[in-house]
JSON list of C-alpha atoms in Angstrom, two decimals:
[
{"chain": "A", "resi": 4, "resn": "UNK", "atom": "CA", "xyz": [0.00, 0.00, 0.00]},
{"chain": "A", "resi": 5, "resn": "UNK", "atom": "CA", "xyz": [2.90, 2.37, 0.73]},
{"chain": "A", "resi": 6, "resn": "UNK", "atom": "CA", "xyz": [4.25, 1.83, -2.79]},
{"chain": "A", "resi": 7, "resn": "UNK", "atom": "CA", "xyz": [0.93, 2.95, -4.29]},
{"chain": "A", "resi": 8, "resn": "UNK", "atom": "CA", "xyz": [0.83, 6.09, -2.14]},
{"chain": "A", "resi": 9, "resn": "UNK", "atom": "CA", "xyz": [4.42, 6.95, -3.08]},
{"chain": "A", "resi": 10, "resn": "UNK", "atom": "CA", "xyz": [3.70, 6.47, -6.77]},
{"chain": "A", "resi": 11, "resn": "UNK", "atom": "CA", "xyz": [0.67, 8.75, -6.56]},
{"chain": "A", "resi": 12, "resn": "UNK", "atom": "CA", "xyz": [2.67, 11.47, -4.81]},
{"chain": "A", "resi": 13, "resn": "UNK", "atom": "CA", "xyz": [5.53, 11.39, -7.33]},
{"chain": "A", "resi": 14, "resn": "UNK", "atom": "CA", "xyz": [5.80, 14.48, -9.54]},
{"chain": "A", "resi": 15, "resn": "UNK", "atom": "CA", "xyz": [4.72, 14.21, -13.17]},
{"chain": "A", "resi": 16, "resn": "UNK", "atom": "CA", "xyz": [7.51, 13.68, -15.71]},
{"chain": "A", "resi": 17, "resn": "UNK", "atom": "CA", "xyz": [8.73, 16.82, -17.49]},
{"chain": "A", "resi": 18, "resn": "UNK", "atom": "CA", "xyz": [6.57, 17.77, -20.46]},
{"chain": "A", "resi": 19, "resn": "UNK", "atom": "CA", "xyz": [3.45, 16.01, -19.17]},
{"chain": "A", "resi": 20, "resn": "UNK", "atom": "CA", "xyz": [0.35, 18.19, -18.84]},
{"chain": "A", "resi": 21, "resn": "UNK", "atom": "CA", "xyz": [-1.18, 17.64, -15.41]},
{"chain": "A", "resi": 22, "resn": "UNK", "atom": "CA", "xyz": [-4.09, 20.08, -15.82]},
{"chain": "A", "resi": 23, "resn": "UNK", "atom": "CA", "xyz": [-7.44, 18.78, -14.66]},
{"chain": "A", "resi": 24, "resn": "UNK", "atom": "CA", "xyz": [-9.95, 18.77, -17.49]},
{"chain": "A", "resi": 25, "resn": "UNK", "atom": "CA", "xyz": [-13.47, 19.52, -16.32]},
{"chain": "A", "resi": 26, "resn": "UNK", "atom": "CA", "xyz": [-16.64, 19.36, -18.41]},
{"chain": "A", "resi": 27, "resn": "UNK", "atom": "CA", "xyz": [-18.12, 22.76, -19.31]},
{"chain": "A", "resi": 28, "resn": "UNK", "atom": "CA", "xyz": [-20.52, 24.32, -16.82]},
{"chain": "A", "resi": 29, "resn": "UNK", "atom": "CA", "xyz": [-23.93, 24.21, -18.50]},
{"chain": "A", "resi": 30, "resn": "UNK", "atom": "CA", "xyz": [-27.01, 26.22, -17.62]},
{"chain": "A", "resi": 31, "resn": "UNK", "atom": "CA", "xyz": [-30.58, 26.72, -18.86]},
{"chain": "A", "resi": 32, "resn": "UNK", "atom": "CA", "xyz": [-32.62, 29.91, -19.20]},
{"chain": "A", "resi": 33, "resn": "UNK", "atom": "CA", "xyz": [-36.42, 29.55, -19.22]},
{"chain": "A", "resi": 34, "resn": "UNK", "atom": "CA", "xyz": [-38.54, 32.51, -20.23]},
{"chain": "A", "resi": 35, "resn": "UNK", "atom": "CA", "xyz": [-41.59, 33.83, -22.04]},
{"chain": "A", "resi": 36, "resn": "UNK", "atom": "CA", "xyz": [-41.77, 36.14, -25.03]},
{"chain": "A", "resi": 37, "resn": "UNK", "atom": "CA", "xyz": [-44.47, 37.67, -27.18]},
{"chain": "A", "resi": 38, "resn": "UNK", "atom": "CA", "xyz": [-41.89, 38.32, -29.92]},
{"chain": "A", "resi": 39, "resn": "UNK", "atom": "CA", "xyz": [-39.82, 35.44, -31.32]},
{"chain": "A", "resi": 40, "resn": "UNK", "atom": "CA", "xyz": [-37.46, 37.92, -33.00]},
{"chain": "A", "resi": 41, "resn": "UNK", "atom": "CA", "xyz": [-36.70, 39.42, -29.57]},
{"chain": "A", "resi": 42, "resn": "UNK", "atom": "CA", "xyz": [-35.75, 35.94, -28.35]},
{"chain": "A", "resi": 43, "resn": "UNK", "atom": "CA", "xyz": [-33.32, 35.44, -31.24]},
{"chain": "A", "resi": 44, "resn": "UNK", "atom": "CA", "xyz": [-31.78, 38.87, -30.54]},
{"chain": "A", "resi": 45, "resn": "UNK", "atom": "CA", "xyz": [-31.42, 37.82, -26.89]},
{"chain": "A", "resi": 46, "resn": "UNK", "atom": "CA", "xyz": [-29.66, 34.62, -27.98]},
{"chain": "A", "resi": 47, "resn": "UNK", "atom": "CA", "xyz": [-27.23, 36.59, -30.17]},
{"chain": "A", "resi": 48, "resn": "UNK", "atom": "CA", "xyz": [-26.63, 39.04, -27.30]},
{"chain": "A", "resi": 49, "resn": "UNK", "atom": "CA", "xyz": [-25.76, 36.14, -24.97]},
{"chain": "A", "resi": 50, "resn": "UNK", "atom": "CA", "xyz": [-23.32, 34.74, -27.55]},
{"chain": "A", "resi": 51, "resn": "UNK", "atom": "CA", "xyz": [-21.43, 38.06, -27.65]},
{"chain": "A", "resi": 52, "resn": "UNK", "atom": "CA", "xyz": [-20.52, 37.67, -23.97]},
{"chain": "A", "resi": 53, "resn": "UNK", "atom": "CA", "xyz": [-16.96, 36.48, -23.35]},
{"chain": "A", "resi": 54, "resn": "UNK", "atom": "CA", "xyz": [-18.41, 34.32, -20.55]},
{"chain": "A", "resi": 55, "resn": "UNK", "atom": "CA", "xyz": [-21.07, 32.40, -22.53]},
{"chain": "A", "resi": 56, "resn": "UNK", "atom": "CA", "xyz": [-20.83, 30.01, -25.47]},
{"chain": "A", "resi": 57, "resn": "UNK", "atom": "CA", "xyz": [-22.94, 27.46, -27.37]},
{"chain": "A", "resi": 58, "resn": "UNK", "atom": "CA", "xyz": [-26.33, 29.12, -26.84]},
{"chain": "A", "resi": 59, "resn": "UNK", "atom": "CA", "xyz": [-29.01, 26.86, -28.33]},
{"chain": "A", "resi": 60, "resn": "UNK", "atom": "CA", "xyz": [-32.78, 26.82, -28.33]},
{"chain": "A", "resi": 61, "resn": "UNK", "atom": "CA", "xyz": [-33.75, 23.61, -26.51]},
{"chain": "A", "resi": 62, "resn": "UNK", "atom": "CA", "xyz": [-37.51, 24.11, -26.66]},
{"chain": "A", "resi": 63, "resn": "UNK", "atom": "CA", "xyz": [-40.18, 26.64, -27.60]},
{"chain": "A", "resi": 64, "resn": "UNK", "atom": "CA", "xyz": [-43.87, 26.16, -26.88]},
{"chain": "A", "resi": 65, "resn": "UNK", "atom": "CA", "xyz": [-46.75, 28.53, -27.67]},
{"chain": "A", "resi": 66, "resn": "UNK", "atom": "CA", "xyz": [-49.07, 29.02, -24.69]},
{"chain": "A", "resi": 67, "resn": "UNK", "atom": "CA", "xyz": [-51.61, 31.36, -23.11]},
{"chain": "A", "resi": 68, "resn": "UNK", "atom": "CA", "xyz": [-50.55, 33.39, -20.07]},
{"chain": "A", "resi": 69, "resn": "UNK", "atom": "CA", "xyz": [-53.20, 35.73, -18.62]},
{"chain": "A", "resi": 70, "resn": "UNK", "atom": "CA", "xyz": [-55.16, 35.40, -21.89]},
{"chain": "A", "resi": 71, "resn": "UNK", "atom": "CA", "xyz": [-52.11, 36.52, -23.91]},
{"chain": "A", "resi": 72, "resn": "UNK", "atom": "CA", "xyz": [-50.44, 34.34, -26.54]},
{"chain": "A", "resi": 73, "resn": "UNK", "atom": "CA", "xyz": [-46.77, 33.91, -25.57]},
{"chain": "A", "resi": 74, "resn": "UNK", "atom": "CA", "xyz": [-43.98, 31.50, -26.36]},
{"chain": "A", "resi": 75, "resn": "UNK", "atom": "CA", "xyz": [-42.23, 29.74, -23.52]},
{"chain": "A", "resi": 76, "resn": "UNK", "atom": "CA", "xyz": [-38.62, 29.04, -24.45]},
{"chain": "A", "resi": 77, "resn": "UNK", "atom": "CA", "xyz": [-35.70, 27.16, -22.98]},
{"chain": "A", "resi": 78, "resn": "UNK", "atom": "CA", "xyz": [-32.16, 28.16, -23.93]},
{"chain": "A", "resi": 79, "resn": "UNK", "atom": "CA", "xyz": [-29.19, 25.95, -23.11]},
{"chain": "A", "resi": 80, "resn": "UNK", "atom": "CA", "xyz": [-25.72, 27.49, -22.87]},
{"chain": "A", "resi": 81, "resn": "UNK", "atom": "CA", "xyz": [-22.28, 26.94, -21.39]},
{"chain": "A", "resi": 82, "resn": "UNK", "atom": "CA", "xyz": [-19.98, 29.08, -19.29]},
{"chain": "A", "resi": 83, "resn": "UNK", "atom": "CA", "xyz": [-16.59, 29.72, -20.84]},
{"chain": "A", "resi": 84, "resn": "UNK", "atom": "CA", "xyz": [-13.52, 31.16, -19.20]},
{"chain": "A", "resi": 85, "resn": "UNK", "atom": "CA", "xyz": [-12.84, 34.40, -21.08]},
{"chain": "A", "resi": 86, "resn": "UNK", "atom": "CA", "xyz": [-9.53, 35.38, -22.59]},
{"chain": "A", "resi": 87, "resn": "UNK", "atom": "CA", "xyz": [-7.90, 37.67, -19.99]},
{"chain": "A", "resi": 88, "resn": "UNK", "atom": "CA", "xyz": [-7.24, 40.22, -22.75]},
{"chain": "A", "resi": 89, "resn": "UNK", "atom": "CA", "xyz": [-11.01, 40.51, -23.33]},
{"chain": "A", "resi": 90, "resn": "UNK", "atom": "CA", "xyz": [-11.73, 41.56, -19.74]},
{"chain": "A", "resi": 91, "resn": "UNK", "atom": "CA", "xyz": [-11.39, 45.20, -18.78]},
{"chain": "A", "resi": 92, "resn": "UNK", "atom": "CA", "xyz": [-11.02, 45.96, -15.09]},
{"chain": "A", "resi": 93, "resn": "UNK", "atom": "CA", "xyz": [-12.04, 49.34, -13.75]},
{"chain": "A", "resi": 94, "resn": "UNK", "atom": "CA", "xyz": [-11.74, 50.72, -10.24]},
{"chain": "A", "resi": 95, "resn": "UNK", "atom": "CA", "xyz": [-14.87, 50.60, -8.15]},
{"chain": "A", "resi": 96, "resn": "UNK", "atom": "CA", "xyz": [-15.40, 52.87, -5.21]},
{"chain": "A", "resi": 97, "resn": "UNK", "atom": "CA", "xyz": [-18.32, 53.31, -2.90]},
{"chain": "A", "resi": 98, "resn": "UNK", "atom": "CA", "xyz": [-18.62, 56.24, -0.60]},
{"chain": "A", "resi": 99, "resn": "UNK", "atom": "CA", "xyz": [-20.69, 56.09, 2.55]},
{"chain": "A", "resi": 100, "resn": "UNK", "atom": "CA", "xyz": [-22.36, 58.91, 4.39]}
]
């Protein structure tokens, strides 16, 4: 058993990538719209974010809500780690009285 523990604690050989690969963080947005074109603009807007990728329409269903015809939609997307060059940091201050 000690041999196994020692082997696991040994450093990786030079040139071997030891990064942990994790599956992408996925999320779902559920909403209602009276304008399908507004939903597609929303999808494009999400895709322009450096934090979001692979936005897809999973489902859209026409329905009545308070006697109004709407479309319920489900968007699936993934979080992506942005390129550090794409992020702009600005100072933030808050003054109290």
